[in-house]
Coordinates of C-alpha atoms in Angstrom, one line a residue:
Chain B
M1 CA 0.0 0.0 0.0
E2 CA 2.9 2.3 0.7
S3 CA 3.9 2.4 -3.0
V4 CA 0.3 3.3 -4.0
A5 CA 0.4 6.3 -1.7
L6 CA 3.7 7.3 -3.0
I7 CA 2.5 7.2 -6.6
I8 CA -0.6 9.2 -5.8
N9 CA 1.4 11.9 -4.1
L10 CA 4.0 12.1 -6.9
A11 CA 1.1 12.4 -9.3
Y12 CA -0.3 15.2 -7.2
V13 CA 3.1 17.0 -7.3
L14 CA 3.0 16.7 -11.1
A15 CA -0.6 18.0 -11.3
A16 CA 0.3 21.0 -9.1
G17 CA 3.2 21.7 -11.4
L18 CA 0.9 21.6 -14.5
F19 CA -1.6 24.0 -12.8
I20 CA 1.2 26.4 -12.1
L21 CA 2.7 26.1 -15.6
G22 CA -0.9 26.5 -17.0
L23 CA -1.5 29.7 -15.0
K24 CA 1.9 31.1 -16.2
L25 CA 1.0 30.4 -19.8
L26 CA -2.4 32.0 -19.3
S27 CA -0.7 35.4 -18.7
H28 CA -0.1 36.0 -22.3
P29 CA -2.7 36.1 -25.1
L30 CA -0.5 34.0 -27.5
T31 CA 0.0 31.2 -25.1
A32 CA -3.2 31.4 -23.0
R33 CA -5.1 28.7 -24.9
K34 CA -2.2 26.3 -24.4
G35 CA -2.0 27.2 -20.7
N36 CA -5.7 26.3 -20.3
M37 CA -5.0 22.9 -21.9
V38 CA -1.9 22.3 -19.7
S39 CA -4.0 23.0 -16.6
A40 CA -6.8 20.7 -17.9
V41 CA -4.2 17.9 -18.2
G42 CA -3.1 18.6 -14.6
M43 CA -6.7 18.1 -13.6
L44 CA -7.0 14.8 -15.5
V45 CA -3.8 13.5 -13.9
A46 CA -5.1 14.4 -10.4
V47 CA -8.5 12.8 -11.0
V48 CA -7.3 9.6 -12.7
V49 CA -4.7 8.9 -10.0
T50 CA -7.2 9.5 -7.2
L51 CA -9.5 6.9 -8.8
L52 CA -6.6 4.4 -8.5
D53 CA -6.8 4.6 -4.8
H54 CA -7.6 1.2 -3.4
Q55 CA -9.9 2.6 -0.8
I56 CA -12.3 3.6 -3.5
I57 CA -14.4 0.5 -4.0
S58 CA -17.4 1.5 -5.9
Y59 CA -17.4 3.6 -9.1
H60 CA -21.0 3.8 -10.0
W61 CA -21.8 6.8 -7.7
I62 CA -18.8 8.6 -8.9
L63 CA -19.8 8.0 -12.5
L64 CA -23.3 9.1 -11.9
G65 CA -22.2 12.4 -10.3
F66 CA -19.6 13.0 -13.0
A67 CA -22.0 12.3 -15.8
I68 CA -24.6 14.7 -14.5
G69 CA -22.2 17.5 -13.7
G70 CA -20.1 17.0 -16.7
A71 CA -23.0 17.0 -19.1
Y72 CA -24.5 20.1 -17.5
G73 CA -21.2 21.9 -17.5
A74 CA -20.4 21.1 -21.1
W75 CA -23.9 22.3 -22.2
K76 CA -23.5 25.5 -20.3
A77 CA -20.0 26.1 -21.8
K78 CA -21.2 25.6 -25.3
S79 CA -24.5 27.5 -25.1
V80 CA -23.6 30.6 -23.0
E81 CA -23.6 34.0 -24.8
M82 CA -20.4 36.0 -24.3
T83 CA -22.6 38.8 -22.9
Q84 CA -23.7 36.4 -20.2
M85 CA -20.2 35.5 -19.0
P86 CA -20.5 37.5 -15.7
E87 CA -23.6 35.5 -14.7
M88 CA -22.0 32.2 -15.7
V89 CA -18.7 32.8 -13.8
S90 CA -20.8 33.9 -10.8
L91 CA -22.9 30.7 -10.9
F92 CA -19.8 28.6 -11.3
N93 CA -18.2 30.3 -8.3
G94 CA -21.4 29.2 -6.4
Y95 CA -21.2 25.6 -7.6
G96 CA -17.6 25.5 -6.4
G97 CA -18.5 26.9 -3.0
L98 CA -21.4 24.4 -2.6
A99 CA -19.1 21.5 -3.7
S100 CA -16.7 22.4 -0.9
L101 CA -19.5 22.8 1.6
L102 CA -20.9 19.3 0.8
L103 CA -17.5 17.8 1.0
G104 CA -17.1 19.4 4.5
W105 CA -20.5 18.0 5.5
A106 CA -19.6 14.6 4.1
T107 CA -16.5 14.6 6.2
V108 CA -18.6 15.3 9.3
S109 CA -21.0 12.6 8.4
Q110 CA -18.2 10.1 7.8
L111 CA -16.6 10.9 11.1
S112 CA -19.9 10.6 13.0
T113 CA -20.2 6.9 11.9
V114 CA -17.0 6.2 13.9
G115 CA -18.0 8.4 16.8
F116 CA -15.5 11.1 15.9
S117 CA -12.6 9.0 16.9
G118 CA -9.4 10.4 15.5
A119 CA -11.1 13.8 14.8
T120 CA -8.6 16.3 16.2
S121 CA -9.7 19.9 16.8
F122 CA -7.5 20.8 13.8
V123 CA -9.8 18.7 11.6
L124 CA -13.0 20.1 13.2
I125 CA -11.8 23.7 12.9
T126 CA -11.0 23.3 9.2
V127 CA -14.3 21.6 8.7
I128 CA -16.0 24.6 10.2
L129 CA -14.0 26.9 7.9
T130 CA -15.0 24.8 4.9
L131 CA -18.6 25.0 5.8
L132 CA -18.5 28.8 6.4
I133 CA -16.5 29.8 3.3
G134 CA -18.3 27.3 1.1
G135 CA -21.7 28.5 2.3
V136 CA -20.9 32.2 2.0
T137 CA -19.5 31.6 -1.5
F138 CA -22.6 29.7 -2.6
S139 CA -25.3 32.0 -1.4
G140 CA -23.4 35.1 -2.2
S141 CA -22.8 33.9 -5.8
V142 CA -26.4 33.0 -6.2
I143 CA -27.4 36.6 -5.3
A144 CA -24.7 38.0 -7.6
W145 CA -26.0 35.7 -10.3
G146 CA -29.6 36.9 -9.7
K147 CA -28.5 40.6 -9.9
L148 CA -26.3 40.1 -13.0
S149 CA -28.9 38.1 -15.0
G150 CA -31.7 40.6 -14.2
R151 CA -33.7 38.0 -12.2
M152 CA -33.3 40.4 -9.2
N153 CA -33.2 44.1 -8.9
A154 CA -29.5 45.0 -9.3
K155 CA -29.7 48.0 -6.9
A156 CA -28.2 47.7 -3.5
V157 CA -30.8 46.5 -1.0
I158 CA -30.6 48.3 2.4
F159 CA -32.8 48.0 5.4
T160 CA -32.5 49.2 8.9
G161 CA -30.7 46.7 11.2
L162 CA -28.6 45.3 8.4
R163 CA -25.4 46.3 10.1
E164 CA -26.5 44.9 13.5
L165 CA -27.7 41.7 11.8
S166 CA -24.3 41.2 10.1
V167 CA -22.5 41.7 13.4
L168 CA -24.8 39.2 15.0
H169 CA -23.8 36.7 12.3
L170 CA -20.1 37.2 13.0
V171 CA -20.6 36.6 16.7
G172 CA -22.8 33.6 15.9
F173 CA -20.0 32.1 13.8
F174 CA -17.7 32.0 16.8
V175 CA -20.3 30.7 19.2
V176 CA -21.6 28.0 17.0
G177 CA -18.1 27.1 15.8
Y178 CA -16.9 26.7 19.3
L179 CA -20.0 24.5 20.2
F180 CA -19.4 22.3 17.2
V181 CA -15.7 21.7 18.0
T182 CA -16.5 20.9 21.6
D183 CA -19.6 18.8 20.9
P184 CA -19.3 17.4 17.3
M185 CA -21.8 14.6 18.0
N186 CA -24.7 17.1 18.1
P187 CA -25.8 17.7 14.5
V188 CA -27.6 20.9 15.5
W189 CA -24.3 22.8 15.5
L190 CA -23.5 21.5 12.1
Y191 CA -26.8 22.7 10.6
A192 CA -26.6 26.0 12.5
T193 CA -23.2 26.7 11.0
I194 CA -24.4 26.0 7.4
A195 CA -27.5 28.1 8.0
L196 CA -25.5 31.0 9.3
A197 CA -23.0 30.8 6.4
L198 CA -25.8 30.8 3.8
S199 CA -27.6 33.7 5.4
F200 CA -24.4 35.8 5.8
G201 CA -23.6 35.3 2.1
I202 CA -27.0 36.7 1.2
L203 CA -26.6 39.7 3.5
A204 CA -23.1 40.5 2.3
T205 CA -24.0 40.5 -1.4
I206 CA -27.5 42.0 -1.4
S207 CA -26.3 45.3 -0.1
I208 CA -23.9 45.8 -3.0
G209 CA -25.0 47.6 -6.2
G210 CA -24.6 46.5 -9.8
A211 CA -21.7 48.8 -10.7
D212 CA -19.6 47.2 -7.9
M213 CA -20.2 43.7 -9.3
P214 CA -16.7 43.3 -10.8
V215 CA -15.3 43.5 -7.3
V216 CA -17.9 41.1 -5.9
I217 CA -17.4 38.4 -8.6
A218 CA -13.6 38.6 -8.3
L219 CA -13.9 38.2 -4.5
L220 CA -16.3 35.3 -4.7
N221 CA -13.9 33.7 -7.2
S222 CA -11.2 34.0 -4.6
Y223 CA -13.5 32.5 -1.9
S224 CA -14.4 29.5 -4.0
G225 CA -10.7 28.7 -4.2
V226 CA -10.2 29.3 -0.4
A227 CA -13.1 27.0 0.3
A228 CA -11.5 24.2 -1.8
S229 CA -8.3 24.8 0.1
A230 CA -10.1 24.7 3.5
A231 CA -11.7 21.4 2.4
G232 CA -8.2 20.1 1.6
L233 CA -7.1 20.9 5.1
A234 CA -10.1 19.1 6.5
V235 CA -9.6 15.9 4.5
G236 CA -5.8 16.2 4.6
N237 CA -5.3 16.4 0.8
T238 CA -2.4 18.5 -0.3
I239 CA -3.4 19.0 -3.9
L240 CA -6.7 20.6 -2.8
I241 CA -4.8 23.0 -0.5
V242 CA -2.3 24.1 -3.1
T243 CA -4.6 24.4 -6.0
G244 CA -7.4 26.1 -4.0
L245 CA -5.0 28.7 -2.8
L246 CA -3.7 29.4 -6.4
V247 CA -7.3 30.3 -7.2
G248 CA -7.8 32.2 -4.0
A249 CA -4.7 34.3 -4.7
S250 CA -5.7 35.0 -8.3
G251 CA -9.2 36.1 -7.2
L252 CA -7.8 38.4 -4.6
I253 CA -5.4 40.0 -7.0
L254 CA -8.2 40.7 -9.5
T255 CA -10.3 42.1 -6.6
N256 CA -7.4 44.4 -5.7
I257 CA -7.1 45.6 -9.3
M258 CA -10.8 46.3 -9.5
C259 CA -10.7 48.3 -6.2
K260 CA -7.8 50.3 -7.4
A261 CA -9.6 51.1 -10.6
M262 CA -12.4 52.7 -8.6
N263 CA -10.0 54.3 -6.1
R264 CA -11.8 52.6 -3.2
S265 CA -10.7 50.2 -0.6
L266 CA -12.2 46.7 -0.4
M267 CA -13.9 47.5 2.9
N268 CA -15.4 50.6 1.3
V269 CA -17.0 48.5 -1.5
L270 CA -18.2 45.7 0.8
L271 CA -19.8 48.2 3.2
S272 CA -21.0 50.5 0.5
G273 CA -24.6 49.6 1.3
F274 CA -24.1 51.1 4.7
A275 CA -22.8 54.5 3.5
K276 CA -25.2 57.5 3.4
P277 CA -25.9 58.7 -0.1
V278 CA -23.8 61.6 -1.0
E279 CA -25.4 64.8 -2.1
A280 CA -23.7 66.4 -5.1
A281 CA -22.3 69.6 -3.8
E282 CA -22.3 71.4 -7.1
K283 CA -25.1 71.6 -9.6
I284 CA -24.1 70.9 -13.2
E285 CA -25.1 73.8 -15.4
G286 CA -25.4 73.7 -19.1
E287 CA -27.3 72.3 -22.0
V288 CA -27.2 68.8 -23.5
K289 CA -26.6 68.9 -27.3
I290 CA -28.4 66.2 -29.1
M291 CA -27.2 65.0 -32.6
P292 CA -29.0 62.6 -34.9
A293 CA -27.1 59.5 -36.0
Q294 CA -27.1 60.8 -39.7
D295 CA -25.1 63.9 -38.7
A296 CA -22.7 61.8 -36.6
F297 CA -21.8 60.0 -39.9
Y298 CA -20.5 63.3 -41.5
V299 CA -18.2 63.9 -38.6
L300 CA -16.9 60.3 -38.6
E301 CA -16.4 60.3 -42.4
A302 CA -13.9 63.2 -41.9
A303 CA -12.2 61.8 -38.9
Q304 CA -8.6 60.5 -39.0
A305 CA -8.4 58.9 -35.6
V306 CA -11.3 57.4 -33.6
L307 CA -11.4 56.1 -30.1
V308 CA -14.2 53.7 -29.0
I309 CA -15.0 53.6 -25.3
P310 CA -17.3 50.7 -24.5
G311 CA -19.2 50.1 -21.3
Y312 CA -21.9 47.8 -20.0
G313 CA -24.5 49.3 -22.3
M314 CA -22.6 47.8 -25.3
A315 CA -23.2 44.4 -23.8
V316 CA -26.8 45.0 -23.1
A317 CA -27.5 46.3 -26.6
Q318 CA -25.4 43.4 -28.1
A319 CA -23.7 46.1 -30.2
Q320 CA -20.2 44.6 -30.4
H321 CA -20.7 43.2 -33.9
A322 CA -22.1 46.4 -35.2
V323 CA -19.1 48.3 -33.7
R324 CA -16.7 45.9 -35.4
E325 CA -18.5 46.6 -38.7
L326 CA -18.2 50.3 -38.2
Q327 CA -14.5 49.9 -37.4
T328 CA -13.9 48.1 -40.8
L329 CA -15.7 50.9 -42.7
L330 CA -13.7 53.6 -40.9
E331 CA -10.4 51.8 -41.5
E332 CA -11.3 51.4 -45.2
N333 CA -11.9 55.2 -45.1
G334 CA -8.3 55.7 -43.9
C335 CA -9.1 56.3 -40.3
T336 CA -7.3 54.6 -37.4
V337 CA -9.6 53.0 -34.8
E338 CA -8.6 52.1 -31.2
Y339 CA -10.6 51.0 -28.2
A340 CA -10.0 52.3 -24.7
I341 CA -11.1 49.8 -21.9
H342 CA -11.5 50.8 -18.3
P343 CA -10.7 48.1 -15.8
V344 CA -14.2 48.1 -14.4
A345 CA -16.1 48.6 -17.6
G346 CA -18.9 46.0 -17.7
R347 CA -19.9 43.7 -15.0
M348 CA -16.8 41.6 -14.5
P349 CA -13.0 42.0 -15.0
G350 CA -12.2 41.9 -18.7
H351 CA -15.8 41.7 -19.8
M352 CA -15.4 44.2 -22.7
N353 CA -12.3 42.5 -24.0
V354 CA -14.1 39.2 -24.4
L355 CA -17.1 40.8 -26.2
L356 CA -14.8 42.6 -28.7
A357 CA -12.8 39.5 -29.2
E358 CA -16.0 37.7 -30.0
A359 CA -16.7 40.3 -32.7
D360 CA -13.2 39.7 -34.2
V361 CA -11.5 42.9 -32.9
P362 CA -7.8 42.1 -32.6
Y363 CA -6.6 42.3 -29.0
D364 CA -3.7 44.6 -29.8
Q365 CA -6.2 47.3 -30.7
L366 CA -7.6 47.3 -27.2
C367 CA -5.8 49.9 -25.1
E368 CA -5.7 50.3 -21.4
M369 CA -6.8 53.6 -19.7
D370 CA -3.3 54.8 -18.8
D371 CA -2.2 54.2 -22.4
V372 CA -4.8 56.4 -24.1
N373 CA -5.2 59.2 -21.6
P374 CA -1.9 61.0 -22.4
R375 CA -2.7 61.1 -26.1
M376 CA -6.4 61.8 -25.9
E377 CA -6.1 65.2 -27.7
N378 CA -5.0 63.3 -30.9
Y379 CA -8.4 61.6 -31.3
D380 CA -10.8 63.4 -33.6
V381 CA -13.8 61.5 -32.2
A382 CA -14.2 59.6 -29.0
I383 CA -17.3 57.4 -29.2
V384 CA -18.7 56.4 -25.8
I385 CA -20.9 53.4 -26.1
G386 CA -23.0 52.5 -23.1
A387 CA -20.3 53.7 -20.7
N388 CA -21.0 56.4 -18.1
D389 CA -19.1 56.5 -14.8
V390 CA -15.8 55.3 -16.4
V391 CA -15.7 58.5 -18.5
N392 CA -17.2 60.9 -16.0
P393 CA -15.1 64.0 -15.5
A394 CA -16.8 64.6 -12.1
A395 CA -14.2 62.1 -10.8
K396 CA -11.6 64.7 -11.5
E397 CA -13.5 68.0 -11.2
M398 CA -16.1 67.7 -8.5
K399 CA -14.9 67.2 -5.0
G400 CA -18.4 66.4 -3.7
S401 CA -19.0 63.6 -6.2
P402 CA -19.3 60.0 -4.9
I403 CA -16.9 58.9 -7.6
Y404 CA -14.4 61.7 -6.9
G405 CA -10.8 60.4 -7.2
M406 CA -11.6 57.4 -9.4
P407 CA -9.3 57.2 -12.4
V408 CA -11.3 57.7 -15.6
I409 CA -10.8 57.6 -19.3
E410 CA -10.6 61.4 -20.1
A411 CA -12.8 61.2 -23.2
Y412 CA -13.8 64.9 -22.8
R413 CA -10.3 65.9 -23.9
A414 CA -10.8 64.4 -27.4
K415 CA -11.8 66.9 -30.1
T416 CA -15.3 65.6 -30.3
V417 CA -17.2 63.2 -28.1
F418 CA -20.2 61.2 -29.2
V419 CA -22.2 59.7 -26.3
L420 CA -24.4 56.8 -27.5
K421 CA -27.0 56.4 -24.8
R422 CA -30.6 55.3 -24.4
S423 CA -31.6 58.4 -22.5
A424 CA -29.9 61.4 -20.9
N425 CA -30.3 60.1 -17.4
A426 CA -27.6 59.5 -14.8
G427 CA -25.6 56.3 -15.0
F428 CA -25.6 53.2 -12.8
A429 CA -24.1 54.9 -9.8
G430 CA -26.8 57.5 -10.0
V431 CA -24.2 60.2 -10.5
D432 CA -24.7 63.1 -12.9
N433 CA -22.2 63.2 -15.7
P434 CA -20.8 66.6 -16.6
L435 CA -19.4 65.1 -19.8
F436 CA -22.9 65.3 -21.3
F437 CA -22.8 69.1 -20.9
K438 CA -19.4 69.8 -22.4
D439 CA -19.2 72.0 -25.5
N440 CA -17.5 69.3 -27.5
T441 CA -20.0 66.5 -26.6
R442 CA -22.9 65.4 -28.7
M443 CA -25.5 63.0 -27.4
V444 CA -26.7 60.4 -29.9
L445 CA -29.8 59.0 -28.1
G446 CA -31.3 55.6 -28.8
D447 CA -30.4 52.0 -28.8
A448 CA -26.6 51.8 -29.3
K449 CA -26.9 49.0 -31.9
D450 CA -29.5 50.9 -33.9
T451 CA -27.5 54.1 -33.9
I452 CA -24.4 52.4 -35.1
N453 CA -26.3 50.5 -37.8
T454 CA -27.8 53.8 -39.0
I455 CA -24.2 55.2 -39.3
I456 CA -23.1 52.1 -41.2
R457 CA -26.0 52.5 -43.6
E458 CA -24.9 56.1 -44.3
F459 CA -21.5 54.8 -45.2
G460 CA -23.2 52.4 -47.6
D461 CA -25.2 55.1 -49.3
D462 CA -22.1 57.1 -50.0
Chain C
M1 CA 3.7 17.9 13.2
E2 CA 1.9 17.1 10.0
N3 CA -0.4 20.1 10.6
I4 CA 2.6 22.4 10.6
Y5 CA 3.6 21.0 7.2
L6 CA 0.1 21.7 5.9
I7 CA 0.2 25.3 7.1
F8 CA 3.7 25.6 5.5
I9 CA 2.2 24.5 2.2
V10 CA -0.6 27.0 2.6
L11 CA 1.9 29.8 3.0
L12 CA 4.0 28.9 0.0
A13 CA 1.1 28.2 -2.3
A14 CA -0.5 31.6 -1.5
F15 CA 2.8 33.5 -2.3
L16 CA 3.3 31.5 -5.5
G17 CA -0.3 32.3 -6.6
F18 CA 0.2 36.0 -6.1
E19 CA 3.5 36.0 -8.1
L20 CA 1.9 34.0 -11.0
I21 CA -1.2 36.1 -11.5
R22 CA 0.2 39.6 -10.9
K23 CA 1.3 39.9 -14.5
V24 CA -1.9 38.8 -16.3
P25 CA -2.9 41.6 -18.7
A26 CA -6.4 43.1 -18.4
T27 CA -7.5 41.6 -21.7
L28 CA -7.3 38.1 -20.2
H29 CA -9.1 38.8 -16.9
T30 CA -12.3 37.1 -17.9
P31 CA -10.6 33.9 -19.2
L32 CA -8.4 33.9 -16.1
M33 CA -11.6 33.9 -13.9
S34 CA -13.3 31.1 -15.8
G35 CA -10.0 29.2 -15.9
S36 CA -9.7 29.5 -12.2
N37 CA -13.3 28.4 -11.9
A38 CA -12.2 25.2 -13.6
I39 CA -9.2 24.8 -11.4
S40 CA -11.2 25.3 -8.2
G41 CA -13.1 22.2 -9.3
I42 CA -10.1 20.4 -7.8
T43 CA -12.6 19.7 -4.9
L44 CA -13.6 16.9 -7.2
V45 CA -10.5 15.0 -6.1
G46 CA -11.6 15.2 -2.4
A47 CA -15.2 14.4 -3.3
L48 CA -14.2 11.2 -5.2
A49 CA -13.1 9.6 -2.0
A50 CA -16.2 10.6 -0.1
S51 CA -18.4 9.2 -2.9
G52 CA -16.6 6.0 -3.7
M53 CA -15.3 4.7 -0.4
E54 CA -17.2 2.4 1.8
N55 CA -19.4 4.8 3.7
D56 CA -22.9 5.2 5.1
I57 CA -25.6 6.3 2.7
L58 CA -25.6 10.0 3.8
T59 CA -21.9 10.4 3.2
T60 CA -22.2 8.7 -0.2
I61 CA -25.0 11.0 -1.3
L62 CA -23.2 14.2 -0.1
G63 CA -20.0 13.0 -1.8
T64 CA -21.8 12.2 -5.0
A65 CA -23.5 15.6 -5.0
A66 CA -20.1 17.2 -4.5
V67 CA -18.7 15.2 -7.4
A68 CA -21.5 16.4 -9.6
L69 CA -21.0 20.1 -8.7
A70 CA -17.2 20.0 -8.9
S71 CA -17.6 18.3 -12.3
I72 CA -19.6 21.2 -13.6
N73 CA -16.7 23.5 -12.7
V74 CA -14.1 21.3 -14.2
V75 CA -15.8 20.4 -17.5
G76 CA -17.7 23.7 -18.0
G77 CA -14.8 25.9 -16.8
Y78 CA -12.2 24.4 -19.1
L79 CA -14.5 24.3 -22.1
V80 CA -15.8 27.8 -21.8
T81 CA -12.3 29.2 -21.2
D82 CA -11.0 27.4 -24.3
R83 CA -14.0 28.7 -26.3
M84 CA -13.2 32.3 -25.2
L85 CA -9.5 32.1 -25.8
G86 CA -10.1 30.8 -29.3
M87 CA -11.7 34.2 -30.1
F88 CA -8.6 36.2 -29.1
K89 CA -6.8 37.2 -32.3
K90 CA -3.8 39.4 -33.1
K91 CA -4.2 41.9 -35.9
D92 CA -3.4 40.4 -39.3
K93 CA -0.3 42.0 -40.9
K94 CA -1.5 42.5 -44.4

């Protein structure tokens, strides 16, 4: 039996190596696809070698579970629209959390059949951690999924006593956790832990608004890894510990990048529901200048350099293919086209990049904010499609604004700005946008896709 | 003593993870997330034992459910990441 254990552990080392290599390759667009494959091979090695374990005596339950999960996962992966990626990643975070929670529960149920002999407090504490993190990840992800997919109101839900309730939960964790570790035979503490974790996940996510979703998804992504890692500690499996933490670290880095892009701390985002709404200190004075799509065409026809700034509205209008078509026409007309993508544009990290990649826009034409801002004056036209807060000059100019201090794409410094927008209302954060009132701004109202298609038709008639 | 080793592994893995991911460009953030979704399906390995070992019925059911959920992450995560990465193209030099 010794040699079997050795082979399994050596294979786990190999698998961990493949995961690490895979993540490394994933950090460049040219090698990313290969990196994903390498990581999948690592997973295959880990799974196959685990199945060789002589303690596994029956395979039909495993096959049943794998067949159901695998078929559903494959169907989801094939059928999901690129615009729906945030919901899908969110849902998958939730499945990961629930899997860890169930594994923690299975560990308890297995130990209870032998009267918890050999269950050290280290094992019991890590089981508690698995249940807590897994439960919070699961219910939090379900709420995030509901908000992102429009099944729930995306606005932050606040009610009196929310803060007190959250504090009660935290105290509850310690009390119930202590009771479970000292008296594991009583299943009440197990169920109470699970219930507390699930309800805390809901409380923590429901109070966060839609514009902060990139932070929430990244954080839940991190949690799903940490939950797997905690489960690994509970069942004493090193590959779970290492791999779970790789995911945990990656999610945390993304969370940090998203927070920096909004100039806010993580605590500020997580507790945003508790903050009092800020009254704008200054009133924006001026007149919005509206321009029909046909007139926008004449300006674009004469332009030499165009910058496209997409936001969540482009995803909602499914306008990415029309944008790509417009890009081709402009380029044939001798104009250069570039895209400026804010780190928190859309509802998840990198959301816009994937949509534009789907529409065949080469990734080397997608620029980051710090790259385009210094040369903003060189663009004849900046087209803002369904973005609002990420181009809001209030972040620079108005001290009283809730988004003051957030780094933004300084579209207002381009020679002309077109804002494609459904209506002239405030954006997701409910913040007025002085960009709409600038002298060089023209609002093109209507569905973004229809507007762009109108411009494309004008090119055709020429 | 073994627990100390486990905590040691935790520490090293966390640092390694930070170093690996720090350099991922913004363009690849979404595939990175769906790819790490797939990797977090490693829970599957732990669930296999709970599902396939000689256990009472509750443990087996919980283990099997965990196998199913983790399989969603593994299969769905890798496939969707591959589909997405297949769309990323460099500009053709004509």
